PDB file of N, CA and C in Angstrom:
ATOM      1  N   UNK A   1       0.806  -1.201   0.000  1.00  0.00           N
ATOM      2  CA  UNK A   1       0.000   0.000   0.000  1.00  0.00           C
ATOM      3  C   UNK A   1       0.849   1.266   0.000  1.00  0.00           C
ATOM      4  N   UNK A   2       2.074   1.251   0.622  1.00  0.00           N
ATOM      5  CA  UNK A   2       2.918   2.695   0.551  1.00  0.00           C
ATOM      6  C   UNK A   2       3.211   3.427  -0.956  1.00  0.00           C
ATOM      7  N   UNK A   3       2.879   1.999  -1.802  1.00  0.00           N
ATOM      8  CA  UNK A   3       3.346   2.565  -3.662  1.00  0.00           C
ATOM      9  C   UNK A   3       2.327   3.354  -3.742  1.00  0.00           C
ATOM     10  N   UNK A   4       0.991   3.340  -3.172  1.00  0.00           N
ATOM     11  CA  UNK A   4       0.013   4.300  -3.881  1.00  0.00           C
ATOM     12  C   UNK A   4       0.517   5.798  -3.209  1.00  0.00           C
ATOM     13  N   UNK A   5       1.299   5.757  -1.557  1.00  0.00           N
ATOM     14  CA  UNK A   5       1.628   7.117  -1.417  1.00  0.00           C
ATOM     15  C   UNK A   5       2.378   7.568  -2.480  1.00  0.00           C
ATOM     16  N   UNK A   6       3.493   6.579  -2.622  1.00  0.00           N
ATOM     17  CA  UNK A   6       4.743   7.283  -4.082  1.00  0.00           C
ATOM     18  C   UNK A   6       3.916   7.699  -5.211  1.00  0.00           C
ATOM     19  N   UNK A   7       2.833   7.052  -5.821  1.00  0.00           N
ATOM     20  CA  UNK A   7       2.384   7.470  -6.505  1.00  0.00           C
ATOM     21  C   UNK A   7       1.558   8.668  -6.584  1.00  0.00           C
ATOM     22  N   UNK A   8       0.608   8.522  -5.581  1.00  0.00           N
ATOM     23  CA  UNK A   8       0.042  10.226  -5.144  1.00  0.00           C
ATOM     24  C   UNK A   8       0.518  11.052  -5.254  1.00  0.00           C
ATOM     25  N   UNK A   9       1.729  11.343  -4.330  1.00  0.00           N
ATOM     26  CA  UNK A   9       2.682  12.357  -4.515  1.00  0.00           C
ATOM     27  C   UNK A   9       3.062  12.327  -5.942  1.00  0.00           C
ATOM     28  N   UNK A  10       3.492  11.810  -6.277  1.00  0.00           N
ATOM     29  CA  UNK A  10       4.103  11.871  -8.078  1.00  0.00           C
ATOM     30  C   UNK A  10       2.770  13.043  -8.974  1.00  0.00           C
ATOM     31  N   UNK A  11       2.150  12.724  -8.692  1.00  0.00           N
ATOM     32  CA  UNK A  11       0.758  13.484  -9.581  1.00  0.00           C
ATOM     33  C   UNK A  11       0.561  14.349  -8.875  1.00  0.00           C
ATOM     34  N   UNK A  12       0.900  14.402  -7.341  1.00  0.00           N
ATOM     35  CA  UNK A  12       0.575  15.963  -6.996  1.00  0.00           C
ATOM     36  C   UNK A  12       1.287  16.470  -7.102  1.00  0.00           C
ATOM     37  N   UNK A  13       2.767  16.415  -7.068  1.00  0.00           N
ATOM     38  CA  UNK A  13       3.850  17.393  -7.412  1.00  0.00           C
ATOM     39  C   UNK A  13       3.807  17.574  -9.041  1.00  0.00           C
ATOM     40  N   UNK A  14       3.403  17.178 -10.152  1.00  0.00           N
ATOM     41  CA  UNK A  14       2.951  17.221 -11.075  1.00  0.00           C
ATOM     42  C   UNK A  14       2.001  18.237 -11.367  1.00  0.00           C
ATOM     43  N   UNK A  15       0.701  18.381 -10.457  1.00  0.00           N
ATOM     44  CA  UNK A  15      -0.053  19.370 -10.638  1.00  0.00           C
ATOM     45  C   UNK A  15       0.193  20.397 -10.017  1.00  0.00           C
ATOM     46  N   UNK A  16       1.665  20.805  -9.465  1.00  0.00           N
ATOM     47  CA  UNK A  16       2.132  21.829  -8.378  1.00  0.00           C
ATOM     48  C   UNK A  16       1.639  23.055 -10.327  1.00  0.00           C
ATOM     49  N   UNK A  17       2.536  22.604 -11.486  1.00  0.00           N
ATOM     50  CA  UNK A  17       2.792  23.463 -12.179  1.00  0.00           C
ATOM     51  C   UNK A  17       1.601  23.239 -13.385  1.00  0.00           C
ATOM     52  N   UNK A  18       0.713  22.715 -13.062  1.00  0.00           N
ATOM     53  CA  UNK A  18      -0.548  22.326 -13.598  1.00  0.00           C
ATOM     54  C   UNK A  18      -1.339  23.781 -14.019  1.00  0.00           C
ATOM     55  N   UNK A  19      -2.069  23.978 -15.196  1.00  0.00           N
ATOM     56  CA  UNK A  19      -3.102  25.175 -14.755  1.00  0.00           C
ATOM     57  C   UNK A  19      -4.464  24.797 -14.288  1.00  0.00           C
ATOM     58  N   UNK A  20      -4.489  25.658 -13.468  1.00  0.00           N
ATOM     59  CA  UNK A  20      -5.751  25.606 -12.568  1.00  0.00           C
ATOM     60  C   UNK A  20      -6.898  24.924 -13.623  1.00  0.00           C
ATOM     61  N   UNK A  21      -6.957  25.496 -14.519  1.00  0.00           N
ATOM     62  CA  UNK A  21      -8.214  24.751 -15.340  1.00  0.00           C
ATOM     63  C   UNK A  21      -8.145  23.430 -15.513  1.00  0.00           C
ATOM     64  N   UNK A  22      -7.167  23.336 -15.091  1.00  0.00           N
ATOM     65  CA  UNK A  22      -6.791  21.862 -15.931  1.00  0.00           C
ATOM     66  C   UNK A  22      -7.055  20.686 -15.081  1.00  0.00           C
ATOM     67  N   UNK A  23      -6.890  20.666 -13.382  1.00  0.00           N
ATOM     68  CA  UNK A  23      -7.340  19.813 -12.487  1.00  0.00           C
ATOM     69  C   UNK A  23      -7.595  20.584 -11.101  1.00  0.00           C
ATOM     70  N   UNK A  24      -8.517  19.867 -10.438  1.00  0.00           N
ATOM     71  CA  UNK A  24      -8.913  20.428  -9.145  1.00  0.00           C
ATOM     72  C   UNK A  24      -7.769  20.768  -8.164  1.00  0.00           C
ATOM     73  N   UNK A  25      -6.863  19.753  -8.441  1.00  0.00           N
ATOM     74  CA  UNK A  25      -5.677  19.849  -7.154  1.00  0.00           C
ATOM     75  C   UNK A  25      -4.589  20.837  -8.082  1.00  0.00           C
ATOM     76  N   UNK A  26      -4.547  21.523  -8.997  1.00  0.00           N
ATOM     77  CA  UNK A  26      -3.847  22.735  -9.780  1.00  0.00           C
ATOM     78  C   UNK A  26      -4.408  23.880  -8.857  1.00  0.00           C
ATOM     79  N   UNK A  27      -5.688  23.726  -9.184  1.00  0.00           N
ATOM     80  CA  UNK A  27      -6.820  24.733  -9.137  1.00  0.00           C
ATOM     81  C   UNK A  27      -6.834  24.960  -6.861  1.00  0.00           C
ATOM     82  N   UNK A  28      -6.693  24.269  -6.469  1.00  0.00           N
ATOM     83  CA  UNK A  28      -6.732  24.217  -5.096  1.00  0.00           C
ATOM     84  C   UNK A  28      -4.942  24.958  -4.632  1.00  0.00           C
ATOM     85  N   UNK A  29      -3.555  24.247  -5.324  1.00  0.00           N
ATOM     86  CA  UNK A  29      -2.797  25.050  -5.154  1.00  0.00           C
ATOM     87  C   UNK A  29      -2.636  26.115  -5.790  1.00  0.00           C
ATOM     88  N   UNK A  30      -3.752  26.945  -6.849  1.00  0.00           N
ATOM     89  CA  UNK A  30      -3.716  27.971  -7.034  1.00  0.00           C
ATOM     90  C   UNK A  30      -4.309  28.997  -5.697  1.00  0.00           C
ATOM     91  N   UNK A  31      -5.186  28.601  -5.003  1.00  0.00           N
ATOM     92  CA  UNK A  31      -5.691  29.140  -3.994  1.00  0.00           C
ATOM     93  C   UNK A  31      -4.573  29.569  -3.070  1.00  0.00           C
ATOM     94  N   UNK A  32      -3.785  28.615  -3.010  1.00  0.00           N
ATOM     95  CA  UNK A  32      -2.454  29.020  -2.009  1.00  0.00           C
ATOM     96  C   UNK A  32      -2.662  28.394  -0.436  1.00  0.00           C
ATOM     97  N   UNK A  33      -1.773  28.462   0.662  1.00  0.00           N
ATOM     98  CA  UNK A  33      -2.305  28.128   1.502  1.00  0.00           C
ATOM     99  C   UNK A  33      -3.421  27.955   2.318  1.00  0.00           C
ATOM    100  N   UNK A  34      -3.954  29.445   2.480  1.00  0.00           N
ATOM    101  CA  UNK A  34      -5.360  29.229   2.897  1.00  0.00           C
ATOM    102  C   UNK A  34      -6.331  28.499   2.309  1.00  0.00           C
ATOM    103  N   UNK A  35      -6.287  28.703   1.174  1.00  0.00           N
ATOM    104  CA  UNK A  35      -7.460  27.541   0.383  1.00  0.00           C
ATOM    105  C   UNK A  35      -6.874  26.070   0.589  1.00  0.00           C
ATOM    106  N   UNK A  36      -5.712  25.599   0.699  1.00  0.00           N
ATOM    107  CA  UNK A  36      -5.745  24.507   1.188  1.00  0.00           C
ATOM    108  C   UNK A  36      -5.978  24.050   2.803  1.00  0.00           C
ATOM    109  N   UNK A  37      -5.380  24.528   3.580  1.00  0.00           N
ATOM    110  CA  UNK A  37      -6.080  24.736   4.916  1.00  0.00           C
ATOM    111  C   UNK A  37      -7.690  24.948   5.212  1.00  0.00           C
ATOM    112  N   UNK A  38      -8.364  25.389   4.445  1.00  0.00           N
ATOM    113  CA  UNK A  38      -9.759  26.074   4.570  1.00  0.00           C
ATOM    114  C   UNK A  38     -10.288  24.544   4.449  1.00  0.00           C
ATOM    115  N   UNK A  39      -9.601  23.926   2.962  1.00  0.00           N
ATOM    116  CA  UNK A  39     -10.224  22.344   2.621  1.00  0.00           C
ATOM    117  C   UNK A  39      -9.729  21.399   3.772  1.00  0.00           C
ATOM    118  N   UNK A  40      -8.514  21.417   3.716  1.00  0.00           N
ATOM    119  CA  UNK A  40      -8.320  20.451   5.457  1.00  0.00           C
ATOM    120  C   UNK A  40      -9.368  20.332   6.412  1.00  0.00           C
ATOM    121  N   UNK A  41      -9.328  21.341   6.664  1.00  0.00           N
ATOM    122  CA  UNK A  41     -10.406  21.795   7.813  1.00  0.00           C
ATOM    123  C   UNK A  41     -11.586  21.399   6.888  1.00  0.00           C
ATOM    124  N   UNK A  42     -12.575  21.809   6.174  1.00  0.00           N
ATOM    125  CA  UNK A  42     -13.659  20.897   5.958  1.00  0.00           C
ATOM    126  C   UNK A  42     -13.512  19.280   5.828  1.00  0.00           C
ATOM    127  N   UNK A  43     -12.973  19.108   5.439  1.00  0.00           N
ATOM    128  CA  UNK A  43     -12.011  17.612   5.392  1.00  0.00           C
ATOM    129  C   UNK A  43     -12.651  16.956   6.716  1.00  0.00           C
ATOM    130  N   UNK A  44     -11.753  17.861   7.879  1.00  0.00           N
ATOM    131  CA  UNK A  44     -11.636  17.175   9.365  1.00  0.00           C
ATOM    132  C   UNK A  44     -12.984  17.061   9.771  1.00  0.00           C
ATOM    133  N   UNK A  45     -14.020  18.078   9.187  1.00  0.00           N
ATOM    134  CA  UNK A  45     -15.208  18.648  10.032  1.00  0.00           C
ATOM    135  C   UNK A  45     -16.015  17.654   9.385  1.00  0.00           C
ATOM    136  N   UNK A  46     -16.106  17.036   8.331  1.00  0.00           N
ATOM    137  CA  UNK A  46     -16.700  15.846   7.725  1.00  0.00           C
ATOM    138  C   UNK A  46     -16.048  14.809   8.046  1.00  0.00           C
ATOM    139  N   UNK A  47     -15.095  14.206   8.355  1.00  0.00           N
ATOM    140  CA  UNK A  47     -14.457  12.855   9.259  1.00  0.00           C
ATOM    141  C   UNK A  47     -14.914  12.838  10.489  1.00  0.00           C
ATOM    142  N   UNK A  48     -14.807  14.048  11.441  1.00  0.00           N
ATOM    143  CA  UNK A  48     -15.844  13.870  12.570  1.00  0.00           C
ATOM    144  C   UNK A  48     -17.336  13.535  12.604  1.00  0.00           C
ATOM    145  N   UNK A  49     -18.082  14.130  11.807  1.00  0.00           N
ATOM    146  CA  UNK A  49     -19.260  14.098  11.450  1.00  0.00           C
ATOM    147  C   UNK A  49     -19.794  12.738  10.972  1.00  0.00           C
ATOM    148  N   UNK A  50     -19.032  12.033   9.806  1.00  0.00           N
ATOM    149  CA  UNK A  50     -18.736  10.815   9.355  1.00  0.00           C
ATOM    150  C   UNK A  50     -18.506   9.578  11.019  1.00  0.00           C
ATOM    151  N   UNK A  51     -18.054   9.687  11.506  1.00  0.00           N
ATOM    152  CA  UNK A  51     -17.494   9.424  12.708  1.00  0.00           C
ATOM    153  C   UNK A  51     -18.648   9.139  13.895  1.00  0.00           C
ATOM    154  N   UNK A  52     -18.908  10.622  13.991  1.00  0.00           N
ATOM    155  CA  UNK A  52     -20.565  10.366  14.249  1.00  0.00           C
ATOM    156  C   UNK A  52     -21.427   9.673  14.200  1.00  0.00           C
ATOM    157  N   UNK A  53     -21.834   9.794  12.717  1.00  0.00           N
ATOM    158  CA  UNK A  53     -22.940   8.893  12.444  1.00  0.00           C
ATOM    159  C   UNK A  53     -22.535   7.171  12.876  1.00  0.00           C
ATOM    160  N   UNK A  54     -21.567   6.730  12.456  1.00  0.00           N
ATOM    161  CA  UNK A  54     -20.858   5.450  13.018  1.00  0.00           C
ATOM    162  C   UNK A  54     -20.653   4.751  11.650  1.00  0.00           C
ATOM    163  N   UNK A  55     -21.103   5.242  10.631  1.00  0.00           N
ATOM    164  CA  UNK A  55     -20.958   4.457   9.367  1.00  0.00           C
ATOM    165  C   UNK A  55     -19.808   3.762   9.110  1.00  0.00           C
ATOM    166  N   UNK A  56     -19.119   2.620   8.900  1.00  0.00           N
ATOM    167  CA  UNK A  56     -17.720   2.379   8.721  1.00  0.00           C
ATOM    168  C   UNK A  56     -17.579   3.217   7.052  1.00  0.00           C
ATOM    169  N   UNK A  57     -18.537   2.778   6.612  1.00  0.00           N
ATOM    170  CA  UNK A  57     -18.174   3.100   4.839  1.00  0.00           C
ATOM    171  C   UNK A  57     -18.279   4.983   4.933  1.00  0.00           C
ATOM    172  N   UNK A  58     -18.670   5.517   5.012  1.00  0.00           N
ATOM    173  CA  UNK A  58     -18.277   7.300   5.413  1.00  0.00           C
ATOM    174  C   UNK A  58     -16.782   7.443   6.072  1.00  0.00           C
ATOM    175  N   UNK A  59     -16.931   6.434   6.956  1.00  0.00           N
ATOM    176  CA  UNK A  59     -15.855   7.077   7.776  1.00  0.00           C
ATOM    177  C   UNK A  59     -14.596   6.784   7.010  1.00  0.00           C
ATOM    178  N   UNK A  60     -14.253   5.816   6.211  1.00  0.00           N
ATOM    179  CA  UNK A  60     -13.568   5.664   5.533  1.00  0.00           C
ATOM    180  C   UNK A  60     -13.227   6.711   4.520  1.00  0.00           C
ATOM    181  N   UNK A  61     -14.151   6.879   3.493  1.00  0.00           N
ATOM    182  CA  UNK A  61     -14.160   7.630   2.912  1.00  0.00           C
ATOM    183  C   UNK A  61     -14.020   9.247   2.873  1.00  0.00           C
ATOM    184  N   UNK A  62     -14.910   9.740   4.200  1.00  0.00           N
ATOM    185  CA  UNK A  62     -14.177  11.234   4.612  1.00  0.00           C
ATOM    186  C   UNK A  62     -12.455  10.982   5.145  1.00  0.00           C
ATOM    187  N   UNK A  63     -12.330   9.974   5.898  1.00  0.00           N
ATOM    188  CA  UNK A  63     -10.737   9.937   6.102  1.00  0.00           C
ATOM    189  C   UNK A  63      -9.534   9.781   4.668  1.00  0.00           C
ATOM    190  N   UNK A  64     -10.305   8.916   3.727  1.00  0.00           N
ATOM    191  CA  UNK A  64      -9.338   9.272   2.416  1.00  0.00           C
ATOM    192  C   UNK A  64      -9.420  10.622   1.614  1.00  0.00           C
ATOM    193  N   UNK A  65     -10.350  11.253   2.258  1.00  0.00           N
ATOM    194  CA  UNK A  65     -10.501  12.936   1.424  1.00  0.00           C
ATOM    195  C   UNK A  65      -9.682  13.471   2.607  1.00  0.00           C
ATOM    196  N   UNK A  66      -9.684  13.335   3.438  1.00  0.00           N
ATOM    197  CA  UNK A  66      -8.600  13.666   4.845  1.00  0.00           C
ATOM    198  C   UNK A  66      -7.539  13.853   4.448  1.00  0.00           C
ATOM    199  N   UNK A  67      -7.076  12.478   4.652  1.00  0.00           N
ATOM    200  CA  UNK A  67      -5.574  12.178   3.801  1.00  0.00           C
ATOM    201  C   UNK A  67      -4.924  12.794   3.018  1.00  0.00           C
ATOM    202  N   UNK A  68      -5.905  12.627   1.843  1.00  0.00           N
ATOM    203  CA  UNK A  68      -5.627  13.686   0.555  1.00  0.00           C
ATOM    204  C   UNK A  68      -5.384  14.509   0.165  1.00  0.00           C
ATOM    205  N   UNK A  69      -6.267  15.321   0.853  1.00  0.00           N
ATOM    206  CA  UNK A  69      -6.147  16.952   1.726  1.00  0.00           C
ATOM    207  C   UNK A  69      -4.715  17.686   2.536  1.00  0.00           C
ATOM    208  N   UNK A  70      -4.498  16.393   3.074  1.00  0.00           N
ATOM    209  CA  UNK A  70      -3.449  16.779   3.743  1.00  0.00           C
ATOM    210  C   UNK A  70      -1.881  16.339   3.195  1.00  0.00           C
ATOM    211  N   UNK A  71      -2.325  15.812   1.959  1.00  0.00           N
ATOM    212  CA  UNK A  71      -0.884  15.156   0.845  1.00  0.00           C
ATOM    213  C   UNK A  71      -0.913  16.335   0.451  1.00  0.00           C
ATOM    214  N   UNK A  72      -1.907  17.217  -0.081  1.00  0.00           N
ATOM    215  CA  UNK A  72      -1.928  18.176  -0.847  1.00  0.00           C
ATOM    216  C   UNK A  72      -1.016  19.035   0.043  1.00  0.00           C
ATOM    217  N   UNK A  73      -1.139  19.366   0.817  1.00  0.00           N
ATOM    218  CA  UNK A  73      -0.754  19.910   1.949  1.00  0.00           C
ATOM    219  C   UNK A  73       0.835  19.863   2.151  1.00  0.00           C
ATOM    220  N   UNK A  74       1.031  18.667   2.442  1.00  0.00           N
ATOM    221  CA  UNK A  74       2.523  18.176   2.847  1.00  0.00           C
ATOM    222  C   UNK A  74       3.239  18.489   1.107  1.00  0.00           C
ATOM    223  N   UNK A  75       3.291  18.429   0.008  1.00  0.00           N
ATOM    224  CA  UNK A  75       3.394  18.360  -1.065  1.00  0.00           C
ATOM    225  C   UNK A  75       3.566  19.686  -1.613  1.00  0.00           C
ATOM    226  N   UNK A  76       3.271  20.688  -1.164  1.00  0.00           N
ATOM    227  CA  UNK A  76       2.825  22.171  -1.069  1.00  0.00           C
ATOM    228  C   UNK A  76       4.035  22.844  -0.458  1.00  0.00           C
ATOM    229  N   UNK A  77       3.970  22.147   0.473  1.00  0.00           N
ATOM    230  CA  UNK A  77       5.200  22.707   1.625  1.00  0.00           C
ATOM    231  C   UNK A  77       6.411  22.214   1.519  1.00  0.00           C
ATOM    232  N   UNK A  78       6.770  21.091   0.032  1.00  0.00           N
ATOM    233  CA  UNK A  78       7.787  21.018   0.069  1.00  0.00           C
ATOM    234  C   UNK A  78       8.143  19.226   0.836  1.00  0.00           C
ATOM    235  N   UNK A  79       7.220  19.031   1.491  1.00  0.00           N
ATOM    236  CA  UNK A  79       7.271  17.613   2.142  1.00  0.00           C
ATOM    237  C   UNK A  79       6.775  16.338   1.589  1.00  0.00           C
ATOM    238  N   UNK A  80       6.328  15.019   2.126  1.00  0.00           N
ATOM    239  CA  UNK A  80       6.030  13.992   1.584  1.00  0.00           C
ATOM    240  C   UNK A  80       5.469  13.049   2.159  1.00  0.00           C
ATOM    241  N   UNK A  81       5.276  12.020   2.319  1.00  0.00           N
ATOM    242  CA  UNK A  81       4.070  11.209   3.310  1.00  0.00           C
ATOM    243  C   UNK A  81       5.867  10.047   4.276  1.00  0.00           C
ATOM    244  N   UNK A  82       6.201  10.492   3.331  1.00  0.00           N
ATOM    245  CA  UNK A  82       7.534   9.596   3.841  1.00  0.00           C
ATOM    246  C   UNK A  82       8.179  10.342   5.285  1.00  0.00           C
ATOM    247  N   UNK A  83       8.099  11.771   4.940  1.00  0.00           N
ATOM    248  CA  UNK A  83       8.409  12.661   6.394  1.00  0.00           C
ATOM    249  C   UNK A  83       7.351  12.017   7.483  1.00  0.00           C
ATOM    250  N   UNK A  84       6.347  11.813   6.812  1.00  0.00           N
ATOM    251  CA  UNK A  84       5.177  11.899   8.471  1.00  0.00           C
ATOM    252  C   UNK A  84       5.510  10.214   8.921  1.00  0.00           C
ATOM    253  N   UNK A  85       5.594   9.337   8.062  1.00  0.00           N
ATOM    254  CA  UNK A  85       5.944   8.059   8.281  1.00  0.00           C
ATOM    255  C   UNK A  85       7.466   7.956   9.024  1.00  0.00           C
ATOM    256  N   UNK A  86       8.089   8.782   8.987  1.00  0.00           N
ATOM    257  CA  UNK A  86       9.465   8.524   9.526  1.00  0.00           C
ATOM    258  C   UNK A  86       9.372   9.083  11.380  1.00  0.00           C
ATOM    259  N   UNK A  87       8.517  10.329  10.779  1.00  0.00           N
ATOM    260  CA  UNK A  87       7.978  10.703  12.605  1.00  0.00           C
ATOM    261  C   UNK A  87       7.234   9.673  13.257  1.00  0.00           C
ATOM    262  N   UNK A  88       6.479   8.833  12.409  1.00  0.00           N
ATOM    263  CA  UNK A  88       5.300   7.988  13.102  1.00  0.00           C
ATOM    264  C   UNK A  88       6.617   6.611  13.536  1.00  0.00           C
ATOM    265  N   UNK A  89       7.268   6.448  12.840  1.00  0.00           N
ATOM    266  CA  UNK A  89       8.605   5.148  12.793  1.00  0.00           C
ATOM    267  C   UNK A  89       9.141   5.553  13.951  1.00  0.00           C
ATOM    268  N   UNK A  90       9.741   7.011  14.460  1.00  0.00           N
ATOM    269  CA  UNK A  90      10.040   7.851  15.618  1.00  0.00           C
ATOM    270  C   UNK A  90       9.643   7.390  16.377  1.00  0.00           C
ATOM    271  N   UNK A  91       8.024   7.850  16.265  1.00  0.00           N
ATOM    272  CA  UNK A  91       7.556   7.491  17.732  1.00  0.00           C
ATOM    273  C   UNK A  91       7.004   6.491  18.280  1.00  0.00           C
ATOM    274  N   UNK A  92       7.252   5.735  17.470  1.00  0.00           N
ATOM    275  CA  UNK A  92       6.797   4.080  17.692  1.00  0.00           C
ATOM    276  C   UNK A  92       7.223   3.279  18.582  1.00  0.00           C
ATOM    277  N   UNK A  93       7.067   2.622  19.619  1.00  0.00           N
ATOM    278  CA  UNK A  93       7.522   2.253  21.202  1.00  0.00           C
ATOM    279  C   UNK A  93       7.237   3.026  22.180  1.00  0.00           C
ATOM    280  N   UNK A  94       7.657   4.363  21.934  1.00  0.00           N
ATOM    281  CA  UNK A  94       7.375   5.367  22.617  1.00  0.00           C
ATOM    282  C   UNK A  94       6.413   5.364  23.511  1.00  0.00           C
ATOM    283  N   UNK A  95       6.115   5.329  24.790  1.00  0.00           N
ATOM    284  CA  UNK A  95       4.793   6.248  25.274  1.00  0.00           C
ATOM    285  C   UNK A  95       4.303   7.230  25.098  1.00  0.00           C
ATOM    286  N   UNK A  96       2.995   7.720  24.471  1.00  0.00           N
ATOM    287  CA  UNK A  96       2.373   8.656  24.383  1.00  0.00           C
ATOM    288  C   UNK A  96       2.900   9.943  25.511  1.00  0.00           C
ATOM    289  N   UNK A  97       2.844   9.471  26.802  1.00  0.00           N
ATOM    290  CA  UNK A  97       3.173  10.557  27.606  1.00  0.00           C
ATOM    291  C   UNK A  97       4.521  10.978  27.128  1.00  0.00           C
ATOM    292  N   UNK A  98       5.336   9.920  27.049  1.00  0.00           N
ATOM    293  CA  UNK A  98       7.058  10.272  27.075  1.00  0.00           C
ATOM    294  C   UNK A  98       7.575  10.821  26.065  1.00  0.00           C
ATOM    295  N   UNK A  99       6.378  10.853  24.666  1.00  0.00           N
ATOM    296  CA  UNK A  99       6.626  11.437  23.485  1.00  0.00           C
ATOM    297  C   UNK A  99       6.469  12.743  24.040  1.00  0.00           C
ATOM    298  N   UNK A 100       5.232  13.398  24.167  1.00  0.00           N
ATOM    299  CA  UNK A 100       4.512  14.841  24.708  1.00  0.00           C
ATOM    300  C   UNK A 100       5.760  15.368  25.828  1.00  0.00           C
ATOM    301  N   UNK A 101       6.059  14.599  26.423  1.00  0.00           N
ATOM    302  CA  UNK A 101       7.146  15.278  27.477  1.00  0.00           C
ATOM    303  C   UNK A 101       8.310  15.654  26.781  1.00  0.00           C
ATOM    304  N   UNK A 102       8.391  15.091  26.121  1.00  0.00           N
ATOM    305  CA  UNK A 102       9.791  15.204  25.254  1.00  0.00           C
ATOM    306  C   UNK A 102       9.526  16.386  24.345  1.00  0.00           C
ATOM    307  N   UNK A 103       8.558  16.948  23.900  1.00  0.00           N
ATOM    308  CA  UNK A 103       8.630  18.395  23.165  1.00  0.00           C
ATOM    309  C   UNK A 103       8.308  19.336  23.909  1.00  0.00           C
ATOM    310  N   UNK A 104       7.853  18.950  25.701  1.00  0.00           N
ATOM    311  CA  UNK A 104       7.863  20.621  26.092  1.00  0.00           C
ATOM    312  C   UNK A 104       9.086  20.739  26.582  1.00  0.00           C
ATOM    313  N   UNK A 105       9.606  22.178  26.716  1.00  0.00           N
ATOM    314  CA  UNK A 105      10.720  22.808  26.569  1.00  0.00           C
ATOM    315  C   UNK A 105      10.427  23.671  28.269  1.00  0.00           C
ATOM    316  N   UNK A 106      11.762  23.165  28.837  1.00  0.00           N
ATOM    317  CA  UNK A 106      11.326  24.212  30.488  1.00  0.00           C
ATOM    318  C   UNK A 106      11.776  25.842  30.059  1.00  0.00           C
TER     319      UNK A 106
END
């Protein structure tokens, strides 16, 4: 399953120089940050909602517009799904608490 991240990314950094007319995710990094953030955030506000209701098949599905949203995102900024996977590889063993302790700063 990680080839479909390589591949995602491949087509979204592709549509970084896309014209907007030409595909939605051109047309969304034409908006610039806020318009991608604005979609995140509806994104999240429909995965909760999805979540809600208890549907497995919604919840799925608002979480892959989630995702997506947020490739767009990472992809934008220069990043990749491989960065967030290497933090998640990080913190893996870890305790939750001992992670959180470990980024506040006295």
């Amino acid at each position: 399953m990680e080839n479909i991240l390589q591949q995602l990314t491949q087509v979204l950094e592709e549509r970084k120089n896309a014209d907007p007319d030409s595909s939605y995710v051109a047309k969304l990094y034409d908006k610039g940050l806020d318009g991608i953030l604005k979609k995140i955030g509806e994104e999240a506000t429909e995965t909760v909602m999805a979540a809600k209701d208890g549907d497995p098949d919604k919840i799925v599905y608002e979480t892959a517009d989630l995702w997506f949203h947020c490739m767009i995102l990472l992809v934008n900024q220069g990043l990749s799904p491989d960065d967030v996977l290497n933090e998640l590889a990080r913190r893996f063993g870890l305790s939750g608490l001992e992670e959180k302790a470990s980024r506040i700063k006295d």
